[in-house]
Coordinates of C-alpha atoms in Angstrom, one line a residue:
X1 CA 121.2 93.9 134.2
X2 CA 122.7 95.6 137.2
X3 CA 120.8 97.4 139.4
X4 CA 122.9 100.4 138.2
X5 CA 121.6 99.9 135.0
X6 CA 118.2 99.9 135.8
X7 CA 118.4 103.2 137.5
X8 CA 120.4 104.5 134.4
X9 CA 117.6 103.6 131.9
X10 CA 115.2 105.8 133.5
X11 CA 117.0 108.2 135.3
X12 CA 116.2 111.4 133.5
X13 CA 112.8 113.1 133.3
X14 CA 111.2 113.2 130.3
X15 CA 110.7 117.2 130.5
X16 CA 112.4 119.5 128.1
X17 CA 115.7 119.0 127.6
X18 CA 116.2 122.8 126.0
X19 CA 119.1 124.5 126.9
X20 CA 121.4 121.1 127.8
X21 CA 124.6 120.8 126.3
X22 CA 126.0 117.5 124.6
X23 CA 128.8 116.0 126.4
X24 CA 131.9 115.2 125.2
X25 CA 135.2 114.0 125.9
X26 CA 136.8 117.2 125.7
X27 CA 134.2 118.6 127.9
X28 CA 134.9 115.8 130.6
X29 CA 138.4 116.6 130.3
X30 CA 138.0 120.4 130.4
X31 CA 135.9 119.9 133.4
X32 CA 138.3 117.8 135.3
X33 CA 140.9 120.1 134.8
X34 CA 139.1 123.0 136.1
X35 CA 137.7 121.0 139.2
X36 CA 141.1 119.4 139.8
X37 CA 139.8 115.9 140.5
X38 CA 138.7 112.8 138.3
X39 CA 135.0 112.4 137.9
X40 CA 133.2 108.9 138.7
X41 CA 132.8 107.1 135.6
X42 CA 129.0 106.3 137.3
X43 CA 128.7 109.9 137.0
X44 CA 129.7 110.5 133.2
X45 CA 127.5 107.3 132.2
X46 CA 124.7 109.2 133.3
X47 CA 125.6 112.5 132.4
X48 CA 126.7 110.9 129.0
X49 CA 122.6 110.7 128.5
X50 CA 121.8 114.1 129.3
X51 CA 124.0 116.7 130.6
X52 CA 122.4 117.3 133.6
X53 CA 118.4 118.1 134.7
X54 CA 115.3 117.2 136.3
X55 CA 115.8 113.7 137.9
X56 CA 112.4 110.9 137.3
X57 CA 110.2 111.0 140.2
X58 CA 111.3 107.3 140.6
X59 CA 114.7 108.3 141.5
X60 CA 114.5 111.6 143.4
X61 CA 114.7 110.6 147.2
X62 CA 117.9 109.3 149.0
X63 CA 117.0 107.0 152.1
X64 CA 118.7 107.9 155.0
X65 CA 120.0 106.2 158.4
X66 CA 119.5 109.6 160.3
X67 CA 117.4 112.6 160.5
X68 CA 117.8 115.5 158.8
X69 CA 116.5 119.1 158.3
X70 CA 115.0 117.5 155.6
X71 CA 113.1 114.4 156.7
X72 CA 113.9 111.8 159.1
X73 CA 114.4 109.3 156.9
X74 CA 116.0 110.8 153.4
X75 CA 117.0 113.7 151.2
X76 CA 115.9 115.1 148.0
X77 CA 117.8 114.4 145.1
X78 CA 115.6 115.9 142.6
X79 CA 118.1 117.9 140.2
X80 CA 121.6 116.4 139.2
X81 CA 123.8 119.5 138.2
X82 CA 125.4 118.8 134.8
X83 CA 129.3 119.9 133.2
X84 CA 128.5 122.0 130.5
X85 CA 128.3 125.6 130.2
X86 CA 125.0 126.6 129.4
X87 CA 122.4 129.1 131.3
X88 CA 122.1 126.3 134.2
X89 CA 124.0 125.6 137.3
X90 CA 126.8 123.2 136.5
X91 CA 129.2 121.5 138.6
X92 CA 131.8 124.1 137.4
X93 CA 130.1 126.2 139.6
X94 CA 131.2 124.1 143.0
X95 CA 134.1 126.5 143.9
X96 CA 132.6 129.6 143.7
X97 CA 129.5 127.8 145.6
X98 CA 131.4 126.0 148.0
X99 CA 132.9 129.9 148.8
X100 CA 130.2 131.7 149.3
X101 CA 128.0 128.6 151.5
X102 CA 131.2 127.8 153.6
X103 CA 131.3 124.3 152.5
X104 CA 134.9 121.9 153.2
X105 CA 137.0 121.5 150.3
X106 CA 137.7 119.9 147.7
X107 CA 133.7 118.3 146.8
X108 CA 131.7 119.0 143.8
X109 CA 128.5 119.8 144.0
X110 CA 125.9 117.8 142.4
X111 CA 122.6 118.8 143.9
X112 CA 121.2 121.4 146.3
X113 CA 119.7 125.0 147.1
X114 CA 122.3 126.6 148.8
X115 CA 120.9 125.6 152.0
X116 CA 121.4 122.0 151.8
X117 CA 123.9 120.3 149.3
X118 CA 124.8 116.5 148.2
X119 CA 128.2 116.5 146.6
X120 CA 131.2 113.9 145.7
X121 CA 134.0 114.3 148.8
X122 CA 137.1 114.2 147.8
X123 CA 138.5 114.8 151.5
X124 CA 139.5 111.4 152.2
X125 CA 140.4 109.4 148.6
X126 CA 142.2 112.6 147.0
X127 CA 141.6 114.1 143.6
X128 CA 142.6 110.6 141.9
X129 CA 140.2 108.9 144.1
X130 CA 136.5 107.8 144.0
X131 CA 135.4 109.8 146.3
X132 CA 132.3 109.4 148.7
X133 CA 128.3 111.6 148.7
X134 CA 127.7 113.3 151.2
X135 CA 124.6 115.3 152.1
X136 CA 125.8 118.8 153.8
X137 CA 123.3 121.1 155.5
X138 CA 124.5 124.8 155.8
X139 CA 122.2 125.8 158.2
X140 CA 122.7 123.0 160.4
X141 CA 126.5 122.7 160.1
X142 CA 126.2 119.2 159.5
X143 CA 127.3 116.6 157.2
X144 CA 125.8 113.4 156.4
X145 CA 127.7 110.5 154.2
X146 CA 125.1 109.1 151.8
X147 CA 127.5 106.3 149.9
X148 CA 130.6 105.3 149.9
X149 CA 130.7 106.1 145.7
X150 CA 128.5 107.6 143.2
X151 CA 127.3 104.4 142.0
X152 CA 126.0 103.1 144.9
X153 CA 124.5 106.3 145.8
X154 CA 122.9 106.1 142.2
X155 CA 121.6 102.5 143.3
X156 CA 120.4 103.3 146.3
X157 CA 117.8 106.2 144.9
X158 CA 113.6 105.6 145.6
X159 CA 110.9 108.1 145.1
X160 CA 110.4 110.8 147.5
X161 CA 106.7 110.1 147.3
X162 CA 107.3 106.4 149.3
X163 CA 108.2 108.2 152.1
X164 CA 105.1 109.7 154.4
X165 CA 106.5 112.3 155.6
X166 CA 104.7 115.3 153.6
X167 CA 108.1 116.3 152.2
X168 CA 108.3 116.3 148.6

């Protein structure tokens, strides 16, 4: 089993999963249409097991090489934004978010609070491309590449709670 794998099995929380939309094909295809770019197929696997939510404590932290605002040593990756429309925050939201924080263009947002995002770059690979995460802090005006794909972003994951920081 790939290490991808492993993180897939227990990726989700087991909280309610009320309100989450079931994720189709047409969905995935609406949804690239409207964001203009081709979503990692890391990204849909997971998304393909629940459209979005609460990410497992095991999975919520993102180690880092350089400070942040956050921590000195990772960010939170505690919520992954899902496609469909429901009464949640979806990645359809990105352009309209990505407007009104000031954020470079084209990304989709995957996580964040406004203050702080991690999102899929498409800068460098193009709409067709697999684009890179980055972590972008608003505040700060800085930007942070996490992984150089989804996937090995997803791999990379740990709990927030191994880090001694007193962030959560």
């Amino acid at each position: 089993m790939t290490r991808f794998d492993e993180v897939k099995a227990t990726f989700w929380d087991e909280g309610p999963r009320e309100g989450r939309s079931t994720l189709t094909d047409a969905v995935v295809r609406d949804a690239e249409q409207r964001l203009g770019v081709r979503l990692p197929a890391a990204l849909l696997e997971l998304l393909r097991v629940r459209d979005g939510g609460v990410v497992a404590e095991s999975w919520d932290a993102c180690p880092t090489d350089e400070p942040t605002s956050w921590s000195a040593d990772h960010v939170p990756f505690d919520v992954l934004m899902g496609i469909g429309e429901d009464d949640h925050l979806s990645v359809l939201d990105s352009a309209h978010l990505i407007e009104e924080w000031g954020l470079p263009s084209p990304l989709v947002l995957l996580s964040g609070d406004g203050h702080t995002w991690i999102a899929l770059d498409y800068r460098a690979c193009g709409p067709d491309g697999e684009p890179t995460v980055t972590w972008f802090d608003v505040e700060a005006e800085t930007e942070l590449p996490l992984a150089g794909d989804f996937r090995t972003f997803v791999e990379g994951l740990t709990a927030a709670a191994a880090f001694d920081d007193g962030q959560d």
